[in-house]
C-alpha cells in the first residue's frame, strides 16, 4: 500500500470573501511557496485548503514550522494520503490513533461517488478501532483526539489527527506596503510583526550614529530584521547615518531637544525613502507614555514634519509587559536586549523634553540646515536585502 506523508494547510477564510478571493488565495499561495524555498515539495489547492506533498518525510516538522508563521494560516495538520479504499484508510487510521483515551472519527466525503457516506465511514472505522484498541472509547462531544478522514476527489483519502495553530492574520502583500522605523530595541520589531499580520508588506529603515555606535549595533539590527523577515517574506533594510545630524543639533540647539529634533529628522528621512520605494505609511514602535519622548506632544512634534503619509503606531496602547511577551513569542526578544545602543547616547540629554512645544521646536530647528542634513543622510544610505 502506498502511504504518502502530506501537510494540510487551512487559511483564515473570513478574510477571503467576495471578489478579492482569487487574489488573496494567489498571494497566500505565493507566500507559502516562498516560505518553503529550498525544500523540495509540491503544493496542490483542492477547494478550501492547500496540500503539500512529495517532500522528504524527515523534514515534516521543519515544513510545519515554516508554514505556520505565514500570515493567513489558520491551522495545519501533518497526515497521510492513501488510496480512497476502506482497507488502506483503516490501516492508516489505526497507525495514527492513540492506544487509549477518548476519540471520535470525523469523515468528510468530498467525492460523492465513494460507496459509504460520512456517517457510515465514521461508524465503520470507529467500530473497528474500538475492537483493535481496547483502551479507546468514543466521545463525540469532547474527545481527546479527533481522527479525520477526508475522501478527496482524486481517488485519494487524507487521514490526520494533529492540529497545529497557525499565525492567523492576512497574507502579507494584500494590505499595501509600509516603512518600519526599526531600532535595536524591543518594541519596533513587534510593531513590524503586528502590521505585517494585517497583510502589509514592509521595508525597514534604521538610523545609526557610527562611529559613536559600533558594528555590533549594526549586526544586531540586521539580526532583528532577519528574524522579522520570516514573517514578512523577506524585507529590505535601509540603513542611514544620523551622526552629522546629532552633531549639528548638539552644537546649535538646546540639549533637552535632542530626541525631539532627531525624531523629526528620522520621520522626514523615512518619508523620503518611502516615496522612493513606494511605501504608503510609516510604522513606529512607540507606545503612549512609555518613555519621556512618547507623549502625545512628542507625537505631534514628529507627525508635524510628515507631509503626506499616515504614521501607524500599532503598539500605542500596549503595556511594556505585553510587548515583551510578544517579542518572546516571535523570537526577537533575546536579540533586542543585547546591550548595543542604536543611536549615540553621548548626545542624549539627562532631562529630555517631555511635552515639547511645537512652536519652540520649530524655532530651535531654524538654526539647522534641515534640507542639507537630510540630503547628506540620503546620499549615504545603504540597502541591505534581508
Ligand atoms: P524600541 O524598543 O522600538 O527601540 P523604545 O521604547 O526604545 O522603542 P524610542 O527609542 O523612543 O523607544 O523609539 C521610539 C520608536 O522610534 C521606535 O520604536 C522606532 O520605531 C523609532 N526609532 C527609534 N530609534 C530608531 C533608530 N535608531 N532607527 C530607526 N528607528 C528608530
Ligand atoms: Mg529604542
mmCIF file of C-alpha atoms and ligand atoms in Angstrom:
data_model
loop_
_atom_site.group_PDB
_atom_site.id
_atom_site.type_symbol
_atom_site.label_atom_id
_atom_site.label_comp_id
_atom_site.label_asym_id
_atom_site.label_seq_id
_atom_site.Cartn_x
_atom_site.Cartn_y
_atom_site.Cartn_z
ATOM 1 C CA UNK A 1 0.000 0.000 0.000
ATOM 2 C CA UNK A 2 1.251 3.436 -0.822
ATOM 3 C CA UNK A 3 1.040 5.822 2.068
ATOM 4 C CA UNK A 4 2.367 9.287 1.457
ATOM 5 C CA UNK A 5 3.132 11.937 4.088
ATOM 6 C CA UNK A 6 1.267 15.205 3.426
ATOM 7 C CA UNK A 7 0.647 18.510 5.184
ATOM 8 C CA UNK A 8 -2.722 20.207 5.067
ATOM 9 C CA UNK A 9 -2.828 23.997 5.415
ATOM 10 C CA UNK A 10 -6.084 25.770 6.231
ATOM 11 C CA UNK A 11 -6.401 29.522 5.854
ATOM 12 C CA UNK A 12 -8.345 32.171 7.723
ATOM 13 C CA UNK A 13 -11.274 32.141 5.397
ATOM 14 C CA UNK A 14 -13.035 35.116 6.886
ATOM 15 C CA UNK A 15 -10.725 37.483 5.017
ATOM 16 C CA UNK A 16 -11.097 35.711 1.734
ATOM 17 C CA UNK A 17 -14.614 36.626 0.849
ATOM 18 C CA UNK A 18 -16.110 38.170 -2.248
ATOM 19 C CA UNK A 19 -14.431 39.383 -5.371
ATOM 20 C CA UNK A 20 -10.960 39.514 -3.890
ATOM 21 C CA UNK A 21 -10.897 35.843 -3.010
ATOM 22 C CA UNK A 22 -8.900 34.743 -6.032
ATOM 23 C CA UNK A 23 -6.329 37.443 -5.450
ATOM 24 C CA UNK A 24 -5.964 36.667 -1.731
ATOM 25 C CA UNK A 25 -5.554 32.978 -2.447
ATOM 26 C CA UNK A 26 -2.895 33.617 -5.036
ATOM 27 C CA UNK A 27 -0.875 35.904 -2.750
ATOM 28 C CA UNK A 28 -1.239 33.431 0.108
ATOM 29 C CA UNK A 29 -0.054 30.508 -2.004
ATOM 30 C CA UNK A 30 2.953 32.522 -3.220
ATOM 31 C CA UNK A 31 3.821 33.298 0.398
ATOM 32 C CA UNK A 32 3.561 29.620 1.355
ATOM 33 C CA UNK A 33 5.795 28.699 -1.569
ATOM 34 C CA UNK A 34 8.301 31.366 -0.610
ATOM 35 C CA UNK A 35 8.425 30.059 2.949
ATOM 36 C CA UNK A 36 9.403 26.653 1.578
ATOM 37 C CA UNK A 37 12.290 27.950 -0.537
ATOM 38 C CA UNK A 38 14.995 25.301 -0.597
ATOM 39 C CA UNK A 39 12.716 22.415 0.356
ATOM 40 C CA UNK A 40 11.610 20.046 -2.411
ATOM 41 C CA UNK A 41 7.824 19.674 -2.433
ATOM 42 C CA UNK A 42 4.650 20.062 -4.468
ATOM 43 C CA UNK A 43 1.683 22.158 -3.455
ATOM 44 C CA UNK A 44 -1.904 21.495 -4.510
ATOM 45 C CA UNK A 45 -5.000 23.509 -3.915
ATOM 46 C CA UNK A 46 -8.155 21.477 -3.856
ATOM 47 C CA UNK A 47 -11.124 23.503 -2.602
ATOM 48 C CA UNK A 48 -10.694 25.441 0.616
ATOM 49 C CA UNK A 49 -7.176 24.414 1.652
ATOM 50 C CA UNK A 50 -3.659 23.679 0.461
ATOM 51 C CA UNK A 51 -1.935 20.324 0.453
ATOM 52 C CA UNK A 52 1.844 19.957 0.492
ATOM 53 C CA UNK A 53 3.061 16.661 -0.951
ATOM 54 C CA UNK A 54 6.146 14.878 -2.260
ATOM 55 C CA UNK A 55 8.572 16.191 0.361
ATOM 56 C CA UNK A 56 11.186 14.395 2.385
ATOM 57 C CA UNK A 57 9.327 12.957 5.388
ATOM 58 C CA UNK A 58 12.226 13.749 7.677
ATOM 59 C CA UNK A 59 11.553 17.449 7.104
ATOM 60 C CA UNK A 60 7.886 17.371 8.146
ATOM 61 C CA UNK A 61 8.373 19.350 11.369
ATOM 62 C CA UNK A 62 10.571 21.901 9.653
ATOM 63 C CA UNK A 63 7.949 22.469 6.947
ATOM 64 C CA UNK A 64 5.184 22.876 9.516
ATOM 65 C CA UNK A 65 7.292 25.312 11.490
ATOM 66 C CA UNK A 66 7.904 27.443 8.418
ATOM 67 C CA UNK A 67 4.320 27.387 7.175
ATOM 68 C CA UNK A 68 2.670 28.128 10.486
ATOM 69 C CA UNK A 69 4.432 31.508 10.511
ATOM 70 C CA UNK A 70 2.932 32.563 7.186
ATOM 71 C CA UNK A 71 0.196 35.107 7.931
ATOM 72 C CA UNK A 72 -3.202 33.927 6.785
ATOM 73 C CA UNK A 73 -2.547 30.386 8.053
ATOM 74 C CA UNK A 74 -5.303 29.244 10.380
ATOM 75 C CA UNK A 75 -4.104 25.725 11.189
ATOM 76 C CA UNK A 76 -2.049 22.857 9.815
ATOM 77 C CA UNK A 77 -2.146 19.101 10.034
ATOM 78 C CA UNK A 78 0.500 16.563 9.167
ATOM 79 C CA UNK A 79 -1.177 13.422 7.896
ATOM 80 C CA UNK A 80 -1.122 10.710 5.258
ATOM 81 C CA UNK A 81 -2.555 10.335 1.823
ATOM 82 C CA UNK A 82 -3.653 6.834 0.766
ATOM 83 C CA UNK A 83 -5.853 5.285 -1.907
ATOM 84 C CA UNK A 84 -9.504 6.000 -1.154
ATOM 85 C CA UNK A 85 -10.307 2.444 -0.229
ATOM 86 C CA UNK A 86 -11.535 1.334 3.201
ATOM 87 C CA UNK A 87 -8.740 -1.213 3.841
ATOM 88 C CA UNK A 88 -5.959 1.322 3.218
ATOM 89 C CA UNK A 89 -7.809 4.046 5.097
ATOM 90 C CA UNK A 90 -8.361 1.926 8.157
ATOM 91 C CA UNK A 91 -4.749 0.724 8.332
ATOM 92 C CA UNK A 92 -3.650 4.348 8.370
ATOM 93 C CA UNK A 93 -6.234 5.359 10.952
ATOM 94 C CA UNK A 94 -5.011 2.558 13.212
ATOM 95 C CA UNK A 95 -1.479 3.849 12.828
ATOM 96 C CA UNK A 96 -2.278 7.477 13.767
ATOM 97 C CA UNK A 97 -4.809 6.666 16.521
ATOM 98 C CA UNK A 98 -3.598 6.661 20.138
ATOM 99 C CA UNK A 99 -3.739 3.488 22.243
ATOM 100 C CA UNK A 100 -6.023 4.878 24.899
ATOM 101 C CA UNK A 101 -8.298 7.796 25.747
ATOM 102 C CA UNK A 102 -11.413 9.116 24.068
ATOM 103 C CA UNK A 103 -11.745 9.737 20.343
ATOM 104 C CA UNK A 104 -14.115 10.371 17.513
ATOM 105 C CA UNK A 105 -13.813 9.828 13.794
ATOM 106 C CA UNK A 106 -14.751 12.748 11.604
ATOM 107 C CA UNK A 107 -15.157 11.811 7.968
ATOM 108 C CA UNK A 108 -15.727 14.195 5.118
ATOM 109 C CA UNK A 109 -16.723 12.860 1.731
ATOM 110 C CA UNK A 110 -15.537 15.249 -0.984
ATOM 111 C CA UNK A 111 -16.039 12.531 -3.585
ATOM 112 C CA UNK A 112 -19.751 11.751 -3.532
ATOM 113 C CA UNK A 113 -19.221 8.561 -5.560
ATOM 114 C CA UNK A 114 -17.396 6.945 -2.632
ATOM 115 C CA UNK A 115 -19.622 3.990 -1.605
ATOM 116 C CA UNK A 116 -20.016 4.957 2.065
ATOM 117 C CA UNK A 117 -21.325 8.313 3.266
ATOM 118 C CA UNK A 118 -19.545 10.152 6.056
ATOM 119 C CA UNK A 119 -21.766 8.744 8.829
ATOM 120 C CA UNK A 120 -21.110 5.235 7.583
ATOM 121 C CA UNK A 121 -17.359 5.853 7.393
ATOM 122 C CA UNK A 122 -17.375 7.166 10.986
ATOM 123 C CA UNK A 123 -19.310 4.130 12.212
ATOM 124 C CA UNK A 124 -17.246 1.567 10.323
ATOM 125 C CA UNK A 125 -13.860 2.968 11.292
ATOM 126 C CA UNK A 126 -14.870 3.815 14.862
ATOM 127 C CA UNK A 127 -16.209 0.292 15.363
ATOM 128 C CA UNK A 128 -13.056 -1.386 14.072
ATOM 129 C CA UNK A 129 -10.838 0.864 16.186
ATOM 130 C CA UNK A 130 -12.753 0.002 19.366
ATOM 131 C CA UNK A 131 -12.156 -3.679 18.665
ATOM 132 C CA UNK A 132 -8.460 -3.327 17.838
ATOM 133 C CA UNK A 133 -7.533 -0.898 20.629
ATOM 134 C CA UNK A 134 -9.375 -1.823 23.821
ATOM 135 C CA UNK A 135 -8.004 1.224 25.652
ATOM 136 C CA UNK A 136 -10.032 3.586 23.463
ATOM 137 C CA UNK A 137 -13.563 4.862 23.989
ATOM 138 C CA UNK A 138 -15.800 7.050 21.847
ATOM 139 C CA UNK A 139 -16.726 10.574 22.899
ATOM 140 C CA UNK A 140 -18.419 12.604 20.193
ATOM 141 C CA UNK A 141 -18.724 15.796 22.259
ATOM 142 C CA UNK A 142 -15.269 16.460 23.674
ATOM 143 C CA UNK A 143 -12.896 13.742 22.568
ATOM 144 C CA UNK A 144 -9.187 13.795 23.436
ATOM 145 C CA UNK A 145 -8.392 13.056 19.802
ATOM 146 C CA UNK A 146 -10.231 13.626 16.577
ATOM 147 C CA UNK A 147 -9.285 11.377 13.685
ATOM 148 C CA UNK A 148 -10.151 12.965 10.383
ATOM 149 C CA UNK A 149 -10.756 11.051 7.171
ATOM 150 C CA UNK A 150 -11.128 13.190 4.121
ATOM 151 C CA UNK A 151 -12.172 11.483 0.881
ATOM 152 C CA UNK A 152 -10.747 13.604 -1.923
ATOM 153 C CA UNK A 153 -11.992 13.836 -5.477
ATOM 154 C CA UNK A 154 -8.795 12.414 -6.979
ATOM 155 C CA UNK A 155 -9.248 8.837 -5.763
ATOM 156 C CA UNK A 156 -7.185 9.511 -2.625
ATOM 157 C CA UNK A 157 -8.059 9.966 1.034
ATOM 158 C CA UNK A 158 -6.368 12.074 3.714
ATOM 159 C CA UNK A 159 -6.006 10.757 7.257
ATOM 160 C CA UNK A 160 -4.809 13.017 10.055
ATOM 161 C CA UNK A 161 -5.353 13.762 13.707
ATOM 162 C CA UNK A 162 -2.962 16.517 14.759
ATOM 163 C CA UNK A 163 -3.710 20.212 14.525
ATOM 164 C CA UNK A 164 -1.102 22.954 14.786
ATOM 165 C CA UNK A 165 -2.250 26.539 15.227
ATOM 166 C CA UNK A 166 -1.108 28.971 12.520
ATOM 167 C CA UNK A 167 -0.119 32.622 12.920
ATOM 168 C CA UNK A 168 -3.526 33.887 11.729
ATOM 169 C CA UNK A 169 -3.856 37.331 10.171
ATOM 170 C CA UNK A 170 -3.916 38.205 6.484
ATOM 171 C CA UNK A 171 -1.470 37.272 3.709
ATOM 172 C CA UNK A 172 1.431 39.730 3.526
ATOM 173 C CA UNK A 173 1.089 41.786 0.363
ATOM 174 C CA UNK A 174 -2.683 42.204 0.473
ATOM 175 C CA UNK A 175 -2.649 45.464 2.515
ATOM 176 C CA UNK A 176 -0.102 47.625 0.742
ATOM 177 C CA UNK A 177 3.418 48.471 1.871
ATOM 178 C CA UNK A 178 4.841 50.328 4.865
ATOM 179 C CA UNK A 179 8.181 51.691 6.088
ATOM 180 C CA UNK A 180 9.069 50.411 9.566
ATOM 181 C CA UNK A 181 11.384 52.500 11.722
ATOM 182 C CA UNK A 182 13.480 49.678 13.121
ATOM 183 C CA UNK A 183 15.697 50.471 16.099
ATOM 184 C CA UNK A 184 17.647 47.882 18.041
ATOM 185 C CA UNK A 185 15.032 47.888 20.790
ATOM 186 C CA UNK A 186 12.265 45.564 21.898
ATOM 187 C CA UNK A 187 9.307 47.485 20.518
ATOM 188 C CA UNK A 188 9.854 48.192 16.847
ATOM 189 C CA UNK A 189 10.259 44.548 15.717
ATOM 190 C CA UNK A 190 6.974 43.768 17.484
ATOM 191 C CA UNK A 191 5.330 46.749 15.761
ATOM 192 C CA UNK A 192 6.521 45.353 12.426
ATOM 193 C CA UNK A 193 5.114 41.938 13.259
ATOM 194 C CA UNK A 194 1.708 43.369 14.147
ATOM 195 C CA UNK A 195 1.440 45.378 10.948
ATOM 196 C CA UNK A 196 2.663 42.524 8.752
ATOM 197 C CA UNK A 197 -0.015 40.379 10.375
ATOM 198 C CA UNK A 198 -2.620 42.720 8.922
ATOM 199 C CA UNK A 199 -1.254 41.868 5.483
ATOM 200 C CA UNK A 200 1.171 44.739 4.978
ATOM 201 C CA UNK A 201 4.462 44.265 3.168
ATOM 202 C CA UNK A 202 7.353 46.043 4.898
ATOM 203 C CA UNK A 203 10.617 47.732 4.210
ATOM 204 C CA UNK A 204 12.584 48.846 7.257
ATOM 205 C CA UNK A 205 14.818 51.826 7.932
ATOM 206 C CA UNK A 206 17.442 52.006 10.638
ATOM 207 C CA UNK A 207 19.353 55.073 11.787
ATOM 208 C CA UNK A 208 22.772 54.783 13.358
ATOM 209 C CA UNK A 209 25.419 57.150 14.686
ATOM 210 C CA UNK A 210 28.564 55.368 13.558
ATOM 211 C CA UNK A 211 31.341 55.759 14.754
ATOM 212 C CA UNK A 212 29.718 56.633 18.097
ATOM 213 C CA UNK A 213 27.760 53.413 17.793
ATOM 214 C CA UNK A 214 29.625 50.252 16.836
ATOM 215 C CA UNK A 215 29.395 47.452 14.278
ATOM 216 C CA UNK A 216 27.782 45.158 16.821
ATOM 217 C CA UNK A 217 24.804 47.513 16.979
ATOM 218 C CA UNK A 218 24.536 47.273 13.206
ATOM 219 C CA UNK A 219 24.718 43.467 13.266
ATOM 220 C CA UNK A 220 22.092 43.396 15.980
ATOM 221 C CA UNK A 221 19.648 45.324 13.804
ATOM 222 C CA UNK A 222 20.335 43.108 10.798
ATOM 223 C CA UNK A 223 19.708 40.131 13.024
ATOM 224 C CA UNK A 224 16.378 41.593 14.167
ATOM 225 C CA UNK A 225 15.433 42.310 10.559
ATOM 226 C CA UNK A 226 16.264 38.703 9.671
ATOM 227 C CA UNK A 227 14.031 37.396 12.440
ATOM 228 C CA UNK A 228 11.217 39.696 11.386
ATOM 229 C CA UNK A 229 11.652 38.743 7.723
ATOM 230 C CA UNK A 230 10.451 35.216 8.492
ATOM 231 C CA UNK A 231 7.009 36.772 8.932
ATOM 232 C CA UNK A 232 7.235 39.461 6.284
ATOM 233 C CA UNK A 233 8.517 37.222 3.499
ATOM 234 C CA UNK A 234 11.899 38.961 3.256
ATOM 235 C CA UNK A 235 12.475 42.675 3.611
ATOM 236 C CA UNK A 236 14.803 45.441 2.525
ATOM 237 C CA UNK A 237 16.615 47.247 5.312
ATOM 238 C CA UNK A 238 17.642 50.827 4.587
ATOM 239 C CA UNK A 239 20.491 51.951 6.795
ATOM 240 C CA UNK A 240 21.101 55.681 7.220
ATOM 241 C CA UNK A 241 23.549 57.659 9.299
ATOM 242 C CA UNK A 242 22.342 60.451 11.580
ATOM 243 C CA UNK A 243 25.730 61.167 13.139
ATOM 244 C CA UNK A 244 26.086 64.547 11.414
ATOM 245 C CA UNK A 245 22.528 65.433 12.413
ATOM 246 C CA UNK A 246 23.134 64.625 16.080
ATOM 247 C CA UNK A 247 26.337 66.659 15.951
ATOM 248 C CA UNK A 248 24.555 69.626 14.374
ATOM 249 C CA UNK A 249 21.759 69.513 16.941
ATOM 250 C CA UNK A 250 24.271 69.202 19.768
ATOM 251 C CA UNK A 251 26.156 72.243 18.508
ATOM 252 C CA UNK A 252 23.211 74.511 17.696
ATOM 253 C CA UNK A 253 20.155 73.572 19.727
ATOM 254 C CA UNK A 254 19.180 73.157 23.383
ATOM 255 C CA UNK A 255 20.368 69.819 24.769
ATOM 256 C CA UNK A 256 16.975 68.750 26.021
ATOM 257 C CA UNK A 257 15.610 68.910 22.465
ATOM 258 C CA UNK A 258 17.978 66.271 21.073
ATOM 259 C CA UNK A 259 15.464 63.431 20.977
ATOM 260 C CA UNK A 260 12.578 65.576 19.788
ATOM 261 C CA UNK A 261 14.576 67.052 16.931
ATOM 262 C CA UNK A 262 16.266 63.796 15.995
ATOM 263 C CA UNK A 263 12.871 62.086 15.795
ATOM 264 C CA UNK A 264 11.719 64.756 13.334
ATOM 265 C CA UNK A 265 14.716 64.062 11.113
ATOM 266 C CA UNK A 266 14.054 60.336 11.260
ATOM 267 C CA UNK A 267 10.473 60.906 10.139
ATOM 268 C CA UNK A 268 11.479 63.181 7.286
ATOM 269 C CA UNK A 269 14.101 60.760 6.005
ATOM 270 C CA UNK A 270 11.704 57.826 6.377
ATOM 271 C CA UNK A 271 9.111 59.628 4.289
ATOM 272 C CA UNK A 272 11.616 60.444 1.541
ATOM 273 C CA UNK A 273 12.742 56.825 1.367
ATOM 274 C CA UNK A 274 9.096 55.706 1.396
ATOM 275 C CA UNK A 275 8.418 57.826 -1.659
ATOM 276 C CA UNK A 276 11.400 56.244 -3.363
ATOM 277 C CA UNK A 277 10.286 52.660 -2.745
ATOM 278 C CA UNK A 278 6.515 53.102 -2.875
ATOM 279 C CA UNK A 279 5.766 52.645 0.841
ATOM 280 C CA UNK A 280 2.389 54.117 1.785
ATOM 281 C CA UNK A 281 2.812 54.682 5.513
ATOM 282 C CA UNK A 282 5.381 54.970 8.289
ATOM 283 C CA UNK A 283 5.306 52.456 11.157
ATOM 284 C CA UNK A 284 6.914 53.034 14.564
ATOM 285 C CA UNK A 285 7.161 51.088 17.818
ATOM 286 C CA UNK A 286 6.001 53.960 20.013
ATOM 287 C CA UNK A 287 3.657 53.289 22.895
ATOM 288 C CA UNK A 288 1.901 56.120 24.664
ATOM 289 C CA UNK A 289 3.696 57.336 27.768
ATOM 290 C CA UNK A 290 6.306 54.598 27.730
ATOM 291 C CA UNK A 291 9.280 56.946 27.839
ATOM 292 C CA UNK A 292 9.639 60.686 28.044
ATOM 293 C CA UNK A 293 9.602 61.227 24.289
ATOM 294 C CA UNK A 294 6.473 59.152 23.682
ATOM 295 C CA UNK A 295 3.876 61.649 24.829
ATOM 296 C CA UNK A 296 1.104 62.930 22.649
ATOM 297 C CA UNK A 297 3.043 66.212 22.387
ATOM 298 C CA UNK A 298 6.103 64.258 21.237
ATOM 299 C CA UNK A 299 3.987 62.548 18.601
ATOM 300 C CA UNK A 300 2.538 65.885 17.492
ATOM 301 C CA UNK A 301 6.045 67.200 17.040
ATOM 302 C CA UNK A 302 7.204 64.265 14.927
ATOM 303 C CA UNK A 303 3.958 63.974 12.939
ATOM 304 C CA UNK A 304 4.199 67.653 12.008
ATOM 305 C CA UNK A 305 7.088 67.058 9.585
ATOM 306 C CA UNK A 306 5.474 64.169 7.742
ATOM 307 C CA UNK A 307 3.964 65.622 4.599
ATOM 308 C CA UNK A 308 1.519 63.029 3.398
ATOM 309 C CA UNK A 309 1.849 59.550 4.815
ATOM 310 C CA UNK A 310 -0.064 58.271 7.827
ATOM 311 C CA UNK A 311 2.091 57.262 10.792
ATOM 312 C CA UNK A 312 0.937 53.932 12.220
ATOM 313 C CA UNK A 313 1.783 53.107 15.843
ATOM 314 C CA UNK A 314 0.406 49.623 16.399
ATOM 315 C CA UNK A 315 1.739 49.436 19.982
ATOM 316 C CA UNK A 316 0.294 52.737 21.140
ATOM 317 C CA UNK A 317 -2.000 51.144 23.717
ATOM 318 C CA UNK A 318 0.261 48.283 24.821
ATOM 319 C CA UNK A 319 1.984 47.865 28.180
ATOM 320 C CA UNK A 320 5.688 47.070 28.117
ATOM 321 C CA UNK A 321 4.982 43.621 29.590
ATOM 322 C CA UNK A 322 2.596 42.826 26.740
ATOM 323 C CA UNK A 323 5.171 43.940 24.199
ATOM 324 C CA UNK A 324 7.867 41.818 25.839
ATOM 325 C CA UNK A 325 5.581 38.797 25.790
ATOM 326 C CA UNK A 326 5.059 39.211 22.070
ATOM 327 C CA UNK A 327 8.749 39.818 21.432
ATOM 328 C CA UNK A 328 9.466 36.495 23.168
ATOM 329 C CA UNK A 329 6.791 34.749 21.122
ATOM 330 C CA UNK A 330 8.131 35.957 17.781
ATOM 331 C CA UNK A 331 11.731 35.316 18.790
ATOM 332 C CA UNK A 332 13.170 38.847 18.709
ATOM 333 C CA UNK A 333 13.475 39.473 22.454
ATOM 334 C CA UNK A 334 16.858 37.791 23.023
ATOM 335 C CA UNK A 335 18.447 39.914 20.309
ATOM 336 C CA UNK A 336 16.706 43.141 21.341
ATOM 337 C CA UNK A 337 18.120 43.022 24.877
ATOM 338 C CA UNK A 338 21.748 42.783 23.721
ATOM 339 C CA UNK A 339 23.447 45.865 25.140
ATOM 340 C CA UNK A 340 24.421 47.734 21.939
ATOM 341 C CA UNK A 341 22.939 51.194 21.514
ATOM 342 C CA UNK A 342 21.320 52.174 18.220
ATOM 343 C CA UNK A 343 21.861 55.952 18.381
ATOM 344 C CA UNK A 344 24.581 57.853 20.087
ATOM 345 C CA UNK A 345 23.997 58.063 23.816
ATOM 346 C CA UNK A 346 26.806 60.608 24.201
ATOM 347 C CA UNK A 347 24.412 63.235 22.904
ATOM 348 C CA UNK A 348 21.405 62.145 24.897
ATOM 349 C CA UNK A 349 20.294 64.725 27.447
ATOM 350 C CA UNK A 350 19.794 63.933 31.126
ATOM 351 C CA UNK A 351 16.381 65.596 31.048
ATOM 352 C CA UNK A 352 14.718 65.280 27.667
ATOM 353 C CA UNK A 353 11.656 67.403 26.941
ATOM 354 C CA UNK A 354 8.561 65.521 27.991
ATOM 355 C CA UNK A 355 5.950 67.781 26.434
ATOM 356 C CA UNK A 356 7.739 69.569 23.603
ATOM 357 C CA UNK A 357 6.033 72.721 22.449
ATOM 358 C CA UNK A 358 5.810 72.591 18.658
ATOM 359 C CA UNK A 359 6.438 76.334 18.217
ATOM 360 C CA UNK A 360 9.643 76.208 20.272
ATOM 361 C CA UNK A 361 10.776 73.090 18.467
ATOM 362 C CA UNK A 362 10.297 74.713 15.076
ATOM 363 C CA UNK A 363 12.099 77.798 16.402
ATOM 364 C CA UNK A 364 15.099 75.779 17.575
ATOM 365 C CA UNK A 365 15.228 73.915 14.299
ATOM 366 C CA UNK A 366 15.699 77.181 12.360
ATOM 367 C CA UNK A 367 19.376 77.041 13.385
ATOM 368 C CA UNK A 368 19.819 73.926 11.284
ATOM 369 C CA UNK A 369 20.209 73.387 7.557
ATOM 370 C CA UNK A 370 17.417 70.829 7.578
ATOM 371 C CA UNK A 371 17.428 70.035 3.857
ATOM 372 C CA UNK A 372 21.216 69.806 3.700
ATOM 373 C CA UNK A 373 21.343 67.433 6.654
ATOM 374 C CA UNK A 374 18.644 65.213 5.163
ATOM 375 C CA UNK A 375 20.370 65.160 1.788
ATOM 376 C CA UNK A 376 23.612 64.010 3.410
ATOM 377 C CA UNK A 377 21.814 61.093 5.071
ATOM 378 C CA UNK A 378 20.031 60.123 1.884
ATOM 379 C CA UNK A 379 23.244 60.178 -0.117
ATOM 380 C CA UNK A 380 24.957 57.709 2.147
ATOM 381 C CA UNK A 381 22.018 55.378 2.615
ATOM 382 C CA UNK A 382 22.676 51.660 2.225
ATOM 383 C CA UNK A 383 20.245 48.983 1.158
ATOM 384 C CA UNK A 384 20.536 45.543 2.701
ATOM 385 C CA UNK A 385 18.370 42.789 1.268
ATOM 386 C CA UNK A 386 17.393 40.518 4.142
HETATM 387 P P1 LIG B 1 12.258 50.460 20.573
HETATM 388 O O1 LIG B 1 12.238 49.369 21.581
HETATM 389 O O2 LIG B 1 11.490 50.114 19.329
HETATM 390 O O3 LIG B 1 13.636 50.975 20.292
HETATM 391 P P2 LIG B 1 11.920 52.465 22.517
HETATM 392 O O4 LIG B 1 10.998 52.143 23.608
HETATM 393 O O5 LIG B 1 13.378 52.334 22.732
HETATM 394 O O6 LIG B 1 11.465 51.649 21.222
HETATM 395 P P3 LIG B 1 12.382 55.053 21.395
HETATM 396 O O7 LIG B 1 13.828 54.801 21.422
HETATM 397 O O8 LIG B 1 11.817 56.294 21.944
HETATM 398 O O9 LIG B 1 11.550 53.929 22.082
HETATM 399 O O10 LIG B 1 11.914 54.896 19.881
HETATM 400 C C1 LIG B 1 10.571 55.026 19.500
HETATM 401 C C2 LIG B 1 10.435 54.498 18.076
HETATM 402 O O11 LIG B 1 11.192 55.321 17.187
HETATM 403 C C3 LIG B 1 10.979 53.114 17.904
HETATM 404 O O12 LIG B 1 10.044 52.128 18.244
HETATM 405 C C4 LIG B 1 11.333 53.091 16.438
HETATM 406 O O13 LIG B 1 10.186 52.836 15.638
HETATM 407 C C5 LIG B 1 11.818 54.521 16.198
HETATM 408 N N1 LIG B 1 13.287 54.580 16.370
HETATM 409 C C6 LIG B 1 13.976 54.957 17.467
HETATM 410 N N2 LIG B 1 15.302 54.881 17.256
HETATM 411 C C7 LIG B 1 15.468 54.443 15.990
HETATM 412 C C8 LIG B 1 16.602 54.145 15.152
HETATM 413 N N3 LIG B 1 17.849 54.271 15.598
HETATM 414 N N4 LIG B 1 16.376 53.701 13.890
HETATM 415 C C9 LIG B 1 15.109 53.559 13.428
HETATM 416 N N5 LIG B 1 14.020 53.818 14.154
HETATM 417 C C10 LIG B 1 14.180 54.247 15.419
HETATM 418 MG MG1 LIG B 2 14.881 52.437 21.272
#
